[in-house]
PDB file of C-alpha atoms in Angstrom:
ATOM      1  CA  MET R   1      22.735  21.594 -27.614  1.00 47.00           C
ATOM      2  CA  GLY R   2      26.460  21.306 -28.124  1.00 36.00           C
ATOM      3  CA  SER R   3      27.093  25.002 -28.702  1.00 33.00           C
ATOM      4  CA  THR R   4      25.263  28.251 -28.296  1.00 31.00           C
ATOM      5  CA  THR R   5      24.027  28.160 -31.862  1.00 33.00           C
ATOM      6  CA  ALA R   6      23.236  24.472 -32.325  1.00 36.00           C
ATOM      7  CA  THR R   7      20.460  22.234 -31.099  1.00 40.00           C
ATOM      8  CA  ALA R   8      20.550  20.565 -27.713  1.00 47.00           C
ATOM      9  CA  GLY R   9      23.065  17.785 -27.786  1.00 44.00           C
ATOM     10  CA  SER R  10      24.489  18.340 -31.241  1.00 37.00           C
ATOM     11  CA  GLY R  11      27.928  18.418 -29.708  1.00 34.00           C
ATOM     12  CA  GLY R  12      27.737  14.670 -29.079  1.00 33.00           C
ATOM     13  CA  GLN R  13      27.133  12.413 -26.132  1.00 32.00           C
ATOM     14  CA  ALA R  14      29.150  11.491 -23.095  1.00 32.00           C
ATOM     15  CA  PRO R  15      30.998   8.210 -23.483  1.00 29.00           C
ATOM     16  CA  ALA R  16      29.379   5.067 -22.165  1.00 30.00           C
ATOM     17  CA  GLY R  17      30.813   3.904 -18.887  1.00 30.00           C
ATOM     18  CA  ALA R  18      32.373   7.237 -17.999  1.00 32.00           C
ATOM     19  CA  THR R  19      32.652   7.902 -14.306  1.00 31.00           C
ATOM     20  CA  THR R  20      31.261  10.704 -12.197  1.00 31.00           C
ATOM     21  CA  GLY R  21      33.784  13.108 -10.778  1.00 32.00           C
ATOM     22  CA  SER R  22      37.314  12.049 -10.015  1.00 30.00           C
ATOM     23  CA  SER R  23      36.381   9.101  -7.834  1.00 30.00           C
ATOM     24  CA  GLY R  24      34.044   7.389 -10.282  1.00 34.00           C
ATOM     25  CA  GLU R  25      31.394   7.117  -7.572  1.00 37.00           C
ATOM     26  CA  GLY R  26      29.953  10.572  -7.303  1.00 40.00           C
ATOM     27  CA  THR R  27      26.952  11.604  -5.289  1.00 40.00           C
ATOM     28  CA  GLY R  28      26.824  15.221  -6.364  1.00 38.00           C
ATOM     29  CA  ALA R  29      26.258  16.203  -2.741  1.00 37.00           C
ATOM     30  CA  SER R  30      29.206  18.556  -2.698  1.00 36.00           C
ATOM     31  CA  THR R  31      27.641  20.656  -5.437  1.00 36.00           C
ATOM     32  CA  SER R  32      24.047  20.441  -4.310  1.00 36.00           C
ATOM     33  CA  THR R  33      22.391  23.829  -4.265  1.00 36.00           C
ATOM     34  CA  SER R  34      19.169  24.793  -2.552  1.00 36.00           C
ATOM     35  CA  ALA R  35      16.278  24.944  -4.980  1.00 39.00           C
ATOM     36  CA  SER R  36      12.527  25.038  -4.886  1.00 40.00           C
ATOM     37  CA  ALA R  37       9.735  23.152  -6.596  1.00 43.00           C
ATOM     38  CA  THR R  38       6.070  23.910  -6.779  1.00 43.00           C
ATOM     39  CA  SER R  39       3.102  22.150  -8.221  1.00 39.00           C
ATOM     40  CA  SER R  40       0.438  24.099 -10.031  1.00 39.00           C
ATOM     41  CA  GLY R  41      -3.037  23.260  -8.831  1.00 39.00           C
ATOM     42  CA  SER R  42      -1.712  20.270  -6.946  1.00 39.00           C
ATOM     43  CA  GLY R  43      -0.089  21.486  -3.741  1.00 37.00           C
ATOM     44  CA  THR R  44       3.650  21.856  -3.239  1.00 38.00           C
ATOM     45  CA  GLY R  45       6.546  19.529  -3.872  1.00 44.00           C
ATOM     46  CA  GLY R  46       7.225  17.081  -1.051  1.00 47.00           C
ATOM     47  CA  ASP R  47       3.638  17.320   0.233  1.00 54.00           C
ATOM     48  CA  PRO R  48       1.253  15.230  -1.896  1.00 59.00           C
ATOM     49  CA  PRO R  49      -1.898  17.239  -2.654  1.00 57.00           C
ATOM     50  CA  ASP R  50      -3.981  14.050  -2.887  1.00 65.00           C
ATOM     51  CA  PRO R  51      -3.122  11.649  -0.058  1.00 66.00           C
ATOM     52  CA  GLY R  52      -5.194   9.005  -1.819  1.00 82.00           C
ATOM     53  CA  PHE R  53      -2.921   9.021  -4.859  1.00 93.00           C
ATOM     54  CA  GLN R  54       0.232   6.977  -4.536  1.00 95.00           C
ATOM     55  CA  PRO R  55       2.045   6.236  -7.786  1.00 97.00           C
ATOM     56  CA  CYS R  56       4.866   4.245  -6.210  1.00 97.00           C
ATOM     57  CA  PRO R  57       4.473   0.606  -5.160  1.00 96.00           C
ATOM     58  CA  ALA R  58       4.443  -0.448  -1.514  1.00 93.00           C
ATOM     59  CA  THR R  59       7.399  -2.734  -2.166  1.00 93.00           C
ATOM     60  CA  GLY R  60      10.160  -2.554  -4.725  1.00 91.00           C
ATOM     61  CA  PRO R  61      11.626   0.515  -6.396  1.00 97.00           C
ATOM     62  CA  CYS R  62       9.585   3.425  -7.676  1.00 98.00           C
ATOM     63  CA  LYS R  63      10.231   3.622 -11.428  1.00 98.00           C
ATOM     64  CA  VAL R  64      11.124   7.145 -12.562  1.00 98.00           C
ATOM     65  CA  LEU R  65      11.296   8.052 -16.264  1.00 98.00           C
ATOM     66  CA  PRO R  66      13.609  10.998 -17.083  1.00 98.00           C
ATOM     67  CA  LEU R  67      12.132  12.265 -20.377  1.00 98.00           C
ATOM     68  CA  GLY R  68      13.600  14.977 -22.581  1.00 98.00           C
ATOM     69  CA  ASP R  69      16.632  15.921 -24.657  1.00 98.00           C
ATOM     70  CA  SER R  70      20.369  16.276 -23.979  1.00 97.00           C
ATOM     71  CA  ILE R  71      19.732  18.065 -20.682  1.00 98.00           C
ATOM     72  CA  THR R  72      17.950  14.924 -19.511  1.00 98.00           C
ATOM     73  CA  PHE R  73      20.704  12.808 -21.049  1.00 97.00           C
ATOM     74  CA  GLY R  74      23.262  14.723 -19.018  1.00 97.00           C
ATOM     75  CA  LEU R  75      25.500  16.327 -21.629  1.00 95.00           C
ATOM     76  CA  GLY R  76      28.245  18.182 -19.787  1.00 94.00           C
ATOM     77  CA  PHE R  77      28.254  16.006 -16.655  1.00 96.00           C
ATOM     78  CA  ASP R  78      28.079  12.236 -16.829  1.00 95.00           C
ATOM     79  CA  GLY R  79      24.647  11.117 -15.681  1.00 97.00           C
ATOM     80  CA  GLY R  80      23.291  14.667 -15.431  1.00 98.00           C
ATOM     81  CA  TYR R  81      20.724  15.393 -12.730  1.00 98.00           C
ATOM     82  CA  ARG R  82      20.005  11.690 -12.349  1.00 98.00           C
ATOM     83  CA  VAL R  83      23.147  11.138 -10.269  1.00 98.00           C
ATOM     84  CA  GLU R  84      22.254  13.614  -7.542  1.00 98.00           C
ATOM     85  CA  LEU R  85      18.559  12.683  -7.679  1.00 98.00           C
ATOM     86  CA  PHE R  86      19.442   9.047  -7.018  1.00 98.00           C
ATOM     87  CA  HIS R  87      21.714  10.152  -4.171  1.00 98.00           C
ATOM     88  CA  LEU R  88      19.036  12.336  -2.559  1.00 98.00           C
ATOM     89  CA  ALA R  89      16.478   9.530  -2.655  1.00 98.00           C
ATOM     90  CA  HIS R  90      18.992   6.944  -1.459  1.00 96.00           C
ATOM     91  CA  GLN R  91      20.143   9.001   1.518  1.00 96.00           C
ATOM     92  CA  ASP R  92      16.524   9.398   2.649  1.00 97.00           C
ATOM     93  CA  GLY R  93      15.861   5.688   2.395  1.00 95.00           C
ATOM     94  CA  HIS R  94      13.723   5.799  -0.754  1.00 96.00           C
ATOM     95  CA  GLU R  95      14.140   3.057  -3.332  1.00 96.00           C
ATOM     96  CA  ILE R  96      14.007   4.401  -6.881  1.00 97.00           C
ATOM     97  CA  THR R  97      15.189   3.272 -10.268  1.00 97.00           C
ATOM     98  CA  PHE R  98      15.222   4.947 -13.669  1.00 98.00           C
ATOM     99  CA  THR R  99      13.469   3.631 -16.757  1.00 97.00           C
ATOM    100  CA  GLY R 100      13.891   4.408 -20.440  1.00 97.00           C
ATOM    101  CA  THR R 101      15.492   2.915 -23.513  1.00 97.00           C
ATOM    102  CA  GLN R 102      18.754   4.882 -23.280  1.00 95.00           C
ATOM    103  CA  GLN R 103      21.657   3.566 -21.203  1.00 88.00           C
ATOM    104  CA  MET R 104      24.590   5.554 -22.505  1.00 78.00           C
ATOM    105  CA  ASN R 105      25.857   7.511 -19.542  1.00 88.00           C
ATOM    106  CA  GLY R 106      26.105   7.669 -15.795  1.00 94.00           C
ATOM    107  CA  PRO R 107      28.472   6.160 -13.234  1.00 95.00           C
ATOM    108  CA  ALA R 108      28.431   2.489 -12.322  1.00 95.00           C
ATOM    109  CA  MET R 109      27.880   3.178  -8.630  1.00 96.00           C
ATOM    110  CA  VAL R 110      26.430   5.956  -6.468  1.00 96.00           C
ATOM    111  CA  ASP R 111      26.554   5.786  -2.661  1.00 94.00           C
ATOM    112  CA  GLY R 112      27.919   2.261  -2.941  1.00 94.00           C
ATOM    113  CA  ALA R 113      24.844   1.085  -4.830  1.00 95.00           C
ATOM    114  CA  PRO R 114      24.524   0.207  -8.528  1.00 95.00           C
ATOM    115  CA  PHE R 115      23.370   3.279 -10.432  1.00 97.00           C
ATOM    116  CA  PRO R 116      20.415   2.708 -12.786  1.00 96.00           C
ATOM    117  CA  ARG R 117      21.615   4.215 -16.063  1.00 96.00           C
ATOM    118  CA  ASN R 118      18.344   4.038 -17.998  1.00 97.00           C
ATOM    119  CA  HIS R 119      16.708   7.249 -19.172  1.00 98.00           C
ATOM    120  CA  GLU R 120      14.825   8.672 -22.153  1.00 98.00           C
ATOM    121  CA  GLY R 121      16.882  11.771 -22.923  1.00 97.00           C
ATOM    122  CA  ILE R 122      17.907  12.021 -26.564  1.00 97.00           C
ATOM    123  CA  SER R 123      20.153  14.840 -27.730  1.00 96.00           C
ATOM    124  CA  GLY R 124      18.762  17.391 -30.144  1.00 97.00           C
ATOM    125  CA  GLU R 125      15.116  16.440 -29.848  1.00 98.00           C
ATOM    126  CA  THR R 126      12.248  18.918 -29.931  1.00 98.00           C
ATOM    127  CA  ILE R 127       8.951  18.560 -28.086  1.00 98.00           C
ATOM    128  CA  GLU R 128       7.378  16.952 -31.141  1.00 98.00           C
ATOM    129  CA  GLN R 129      10.212  14.443 -31.471  1.00 98.00           C
ATOM    130  CA  ILE R 130       9.940  13.575 -27.796  1.00 98.00           C
ATOM    131  CA  ALA R 131       6.185  13.113 -28.252  1.00 98.00           C
ATOM    132  CA  ASN R 132       6.872  10.684 -31.085  1.00 98.00           C
ATOM    133  CA  ARG R 133       8.445   8.371 -28.499  1.00 97.00           C
ATOM    134  CA  VAL R 134       5.254   8.256 -26.416  1.00 98.00           C
ATOM    135  CA  PRO R 135       3.971   5.671 -25.793  1.00 98.00           C
ATOM    136  CA  THR R 136       6.557   3.575 -27.677  1.00 97.00           C
ATOM    137  CA  PRO R 137       9.316   3.140 -26.771  1.00 98.00           C
ATOM    138  CA  ALA R 138       9.396   5.586 -23.850  1.00 98.00           C
ATOM    139  CA  LEU R 139       6.635   3.904 -21.840  1.00 98.00           C
ATOM    140  CA  ARG R 140       7.572   0.332 -22.700  1.00 96.00           C
ATOM    141  CA  ASP R 141       8.581  -0.149 -19.066  1.00 97.00           C
ATOM    142  CA  MET R 142       5.667   1.766 -17.549  1.00 98.00           C
ATOM    143  CA  PRO R 143       6.991   4.335 -15.045  1.00 98.00           C
ATOM    144  CA  HIS R 144       5.417   5.391 -11.786  1.00 98.00           C
ATOM    145  CA  ILE R 145       6.776   8.952 -12.149  1.00 98.00           C
ATOM    146  CA  VAL R 146       7.671  10.904 -15.293  1.00 98.00           C
ATOM    147  CA  LEU R 147      10.080  13.860 -15.143  1.00 98.00           C
ATOM    148  CA  LEU R 148       9.635  16.006 -18.258  1.00 98.00           C
ATOM    149  CA  HIS R 149      11.988  18.822 -19.244  1.00 98.00           C
ATOM    150  CA  ALA R 150      11.305  19.658 -22.893  1.00 98.00           C
ATOM    151  CA  GLY R 151      11.415  22.653 -25.198  1.00 98.00           C
ATOM    152  CA  THR R 152      15.011  23.863 -25.263  1.00 98.00           C
ATOM    153  CA  ASN R 153      15.523  22.816 -28.876  1.00 98.00           C
ATOM    154  CA  ASP R 154      12.216  24.378 -29.869  1.00 98.00           C
ATOM    155  CA  MET R 155      13.505  27.741 -28.650  1.00 98.00           C
ATOM    156  CA  VAL R 156      16.166  27.546 -31.361  1.00 95.00           C
ATOM    157  CA  ARG R 157      14.265  25.869 -34.172  1.00 95.00           C
ATOM    158  CA  SER R 158      10.698  27.132 -33.816  1.00 95.00           C
ATOM    159  CA  ALA R 159       9.585  28.766 -30.593  1.00 97.00           C
ATOM    160  CA  ASN R 160       6.198  29.675 -32.025  1.00 97.00           C
ATOM    161  CA  GLY R 161       3.640  27.106 -30.993  1.00 98.00           C
ATOM    162  CA  ALA R 162       5.913  25.370 -28.504  1.00 98.00           C
ATOM    163  CA  ASP R 163       3.228  25.614 -25.829  1.00 98.00           C
ATOM    164  CA  THR R 164       0.703  23.925 -28.126  1.00 98.00           C
ATOM    165  CA  ARG R 165       3.134  21.112 -28.824  1.00 98.00           C
ATOM    166  CA  LEU R 166       3.836  20.722 -25.111  1.00 98.00           C
ATOM    167  CA  ALA R 167       0.112  20.588 -24.383  1.00 98.00           C
ATOM    168  CA  ALA R 168      -0.271  17.758 -26.897  1.00 98.00           C
ATOM    169  CA  LEU R 169       2.630  15.871 -25.310  1.00 98.00           C
ATOM    170  CA  LEU R 170       1.115  16.262 -21.841  1.00 98.00           C
ATOM    171  CA  ASP R 171      -2.232  14.940 -23.061  1.00 98.00           C
ATOM    172  CA  GLU R 172      -0.495  11.949 -24.622  1.00 98.00           C
ATOM    173  CA  LEU R 173       1.383  11.183 -21.401  1.00 98.00           C
ATOM    174  CA  ILE R 174      -1.789  11.496 -19.332  1.00 98.00           C
ATOM    175  CA  ALA R 175      -3.681   9.196 -21.687  1.00 98.00           C
ATOM    176  CA  GLU R 176      -0.949   6.585 -21.959  1.00 98.00           C
ATOM    177  CA  ALA R 177       0.244   6.626 -18.321  1.00 98.00           C
ATOM    178  CA  PRO R 178      -2.907   7.542 -16.340  1.00 97.00           C
ATOM    179  CA  ASP R 179      -1.626   6.047 -13.090  1.00 97.00           C
ATOM    180  CA  ALA R 180       1.746   7.809 -13.174  1.00 98.00           C
ATOM    181  CA  LEU R 181       2.668  11.123 -11.603  1.00 98.00           C
ATOM    182  CA  ILE R 182       3.718  13.477 -14.389  1.00 98.00           C
ATOM    183  CA  VAL R 183       6.080  16.237 -13.280  1.00 98.00           C
ATOM    184  CA  VAL R 184       6.463  18.995 -15.852  1.00 98.00           C
ATOM    185  CA  SER R 185       9.140  21.632 -15.477  1.00 98.00           C
ATOM    186  CA  SER R 186       9.917  24.991 -16.941  1.00 98.00           C
ATOM    187  CA  ILE R 187      13.096  24.866 -18.996  1.00 98.00           C
ATOM    188  CA  ILE R 188      16.368  26.146 -17.616  1.00 98.00           C
ATOM    189  CA  PRO R 189      17.861  29.418 -18.923  1.00 98.00           C
ATOM    190  CA  LEU R 190      19.130  29.710 -22.491  1.00 98.00           C
ATOM    191  CA  PRO R 191      21.042  33.000 -22.506  1.00 97.00           C
ATOM    192  CA  PHE R 192      20.867  33.599 -26.255  1.00 96.00           C
ATOM    193  CA  ALA R 193      17.080  33.034 -26.383  1.00 97.00           C
ATOM    194  CA  THR R 194      15.857  34.673 -23.207  1.00 97.00           C
ATOM    195  CA  ALA R 195      12.691  36.212 -24.657  1.00 98.00           C
ATOM    196  CA  ALA R 196      11.567  32.937 -26.201  1.00 98.00           C
ATOM    197  CA  VAL R 197      12.302  31.023 -22.993  1.00 98.00           C
ATOM    198  CA  ASP R 198      10.418  33.542 -20.855  1.00 98.00           C
ATOM    199  CA  THR R 199       7.384  33.405 -23.141  1.00 98.00           C
ATOM    200  CA  PHE R 200       7.346  29.616 -23.255  1.00 98.00           C
ATOM    201  CA  ASN R 201       7.938  29.122 -19.533  1.00 98.00           C
ATOM    202  CA  ALA R 202       5.095  31.495 -18.678  1.00 98.00           C
ATOM    203  CA  THR R 203       2.620  29.142 -20.370  1.00 98.00           C
ATOM    204  CA  ILE R 204       3.614  25.951 -18.579  1.00 98.00           C
ATOM    205  CA  PRO R 205       1.981  26.432 -15.150  1.00 98.00           C
ATOM    206  CA  GLY R 206      -1.360  27.127 -16.845  1.00 98.00           C
ATOM    207  CA  LEU R 207      -1.084  23.987 -18.970  1.00 98.00           C
ATOM    208  CA  VAL R 208      -0.420  21.962 -15.837  1.00 98.00           C
ATOM    209  CA  GLU R 209      -3.170  23.670 -13.834  1.00 97.00           C
ATOM    210  CA  GLU R 210      -5.759  23.004 -16.526  1.00 98.00           C
ATOM    211  CA  ARG R 211      -4.997  19.294 -16.580  1.00 98.00           C
ATOM    212  CA  ALA R 212      -4.672  18.952 -12.810  1.00 96.00           C
ATOM    213  CA  SER R 213      -8.080  20.588 -12.401  1.00 96.00           C
ATOM    214  CA  ALA R 214      -9.488  18.013 -14.807  1.00 96.00           C
ATOM    215  CA  GLY R 215      -8.222  15.222 -12.553  1.00 95.00           C
ATOM    216  CA  ALA R 216      -4.868  14.330 -14.072  1.00 97.00           C
ATOM    217  CA  HIS R 217      -1.987  13.394 -11.791  1.00 97.00           C
ATOM    218  CA  ILE R 218       0.279  16.209 -12.932  1.00 97.00           C
ATOM    219  CA  ILE R 219       2.371  18.811 -11.111  1.00 97.00           C
ATOM    220  CA  PHE R 220       4.706  21.648 -12.037  1.00 98.00           C
ATOM    221  CA  ALA R 221       8.344  21.992 -10.985  1.00 98.00           C
ATOM    222  CA  ASP R 222      10.136  25.280 -11.612  1.00 98.00           C
ATOM    223  CA  GLN R 223      13.580  24.508 -12.983  1.00 98.00           C
ATOM    224  CA  PHE R 224      14.084  28.067 -14.251  1.00 98.00           C
ATOM    225  CA  ALA R 225      13.649  30.122 -11.076  1.00 98.00           C
ATOM    226  CA  GLY R 226      16.949  30.928  -9.410  1.00 97.00           C
ATOM    227  CA  PHE R 227      19.043  29.022 -11.932  1.00 98.00           C
ATOM    228  CA  PRO R 228      22.233  31.067 -12.452  1.00 98.00           C
ATOM    229  CA  THR R 229      23.864  31.173 -15.865  1.00 97.00           C
ATOM    230  CA  ALA R 230      27.149  30.501 -14.051  1.00 97.00           C
ATOM    231  CA  GLU R 231      25.881  26.933 -13.642  1.00 98.00           C
ATOM    232  CA  LEU R 232      25.612  26.450 -17.413  1.00 98.00           C
ATOM    233  CA  GLY R 233      28.778  24.762 -18.586  1.00 96.00           C
ATOM    234  CA  ASP R 234      28.412  25.820 -22.228  1.00 96.00           C
ATOM    235  CA  GLN R 235      25.564  28.364 -22.078  1.00 95.00           C
ATOM    236  CA  VAL R 236      23.109  25.530 -22.784  1.00 97.00           C
ATOM    237  CA  HIS R 237      23.794  22.472 -20.622  1.00 98.00           C
ATOM    238  CA  PRO R 238      24.313  22.603 -16.847  1.00 98.00           C
ATOM    239  CA  ASN R 239      27.638  21.897 -15.238  1.00 98.00           C
ATOM    240  CA  GLN R 240      27.814  19.572 -12.225  1.00 97.00           C
ATOM    241  CA  ALA R 241      26.435  22.235  -9.877  1.00 98.00           C
ATOM    242  CA  GLY R 242      23.610  23.023 -12.283  1.00 98.00           C
ATOM    243  CA  TYR R 243      22.594  19.406 -12.611  1.00 98.00           C
ATOM    244  CA  ALA R 244      22.677  19.060  -8.813  1.00 98.00           C
ATOM    245  CA  ARG R 245      20.383  22.088  -8.630  1.00 98.00           C
ATOM    246  CA  MET R 246      17.990  20.445 -11.087  1.00 98.00           C
ATOM    247  CA  ALA R 247      18.018  17.262  -9.008  1.00 98.00           C
ATOM    248  CA  GLY R 248      17.047  19.244  -5.926  1.00 98.00           C
ATOM    249  CA  VAL R 249      14.033  20.702  -7.708  1.00 98.00           C
ATOM    250  CA  TRP R 250      12.903  17.325  -9.003  1.00 98.00           C
ATOM    251  CA  TYR R 251      13.392  15.733  -5.610  1.00 98.00           C
ATOM    252  CA  GLU R 252      11.422  18.369  -3.766  1.00 97.00           C
ATOM    253  CA  ALA R 253       8.578  17.806  -6.214  1.00 97.00           C
ATOM    254  CA  ILE R 254       8.453  14.007  -5.862  1.00 97.00           C
ATOM    255  CA  GLU R 255       9.804  13.223  -2.410  1.00 96.00           C
ATOM    256  CA  GLY R 256       6.370  13.194  -0.780  1.00 94.00           C
ATOM    257  CA  TYR R 257       5.235  10.530  -3.229  1.00 95.00           C
ATOM    258  CA  LEU R 258       8.157   8.172  -2.605  1.00 95.00           C
ATOM    259  CA  ARG R 259       7.926   5.326  -0.123  1.00 90.00           C
TER     260      ARG R 259
END
């Protein structure tokens, strides 16, 4: 969304090649905020519930697919949560890269290392539109981990049935990427649609639990809990601190699976 009455990302995209922060080599560490992640039916973030399941390879980078809309793209802060997530993994000695067909934003370097700018966050897209990119082209480079934040645009266009559409997207991801870890989050606050967001978010843990109980490699990460509206730069998209907060939640959810 580009404004409080438009769809996610309608305000445009960050310019390609823009730098992060004033130095052009941001880590986001200075704005990192403590956050929590949980997994429904699958243990807690950072502690794999199934020690026998390891989505990441023994050698080489773990391929992470950021999947969603403009919040995944990073509208409002160049590179979005991906910058701080890369930094958190890098500082702990984990080798990750990002996959996806989009390469339009993010710094060239983070922590002195080339920043992988790929992602699959397209501004303005609803859950159904995101689902239309699965498996092609989103899974063209098959990821080891999928990070899904989807539904913000649905809250504006058609909140009714958003949980059903999300369920269908989850089933498609599970079917098309059965060996990947799928991390599904609640959506961050949307101050002008609080009732719709609350209703939608309340359904997500159950959707994850149902599929985890059936044997899918899927966990829940709570991006909504504790997220202050002060960290929304335009009442829709996070500012730098908000994206750093999101990165902390994602990282807590996946860190135990990284090598």
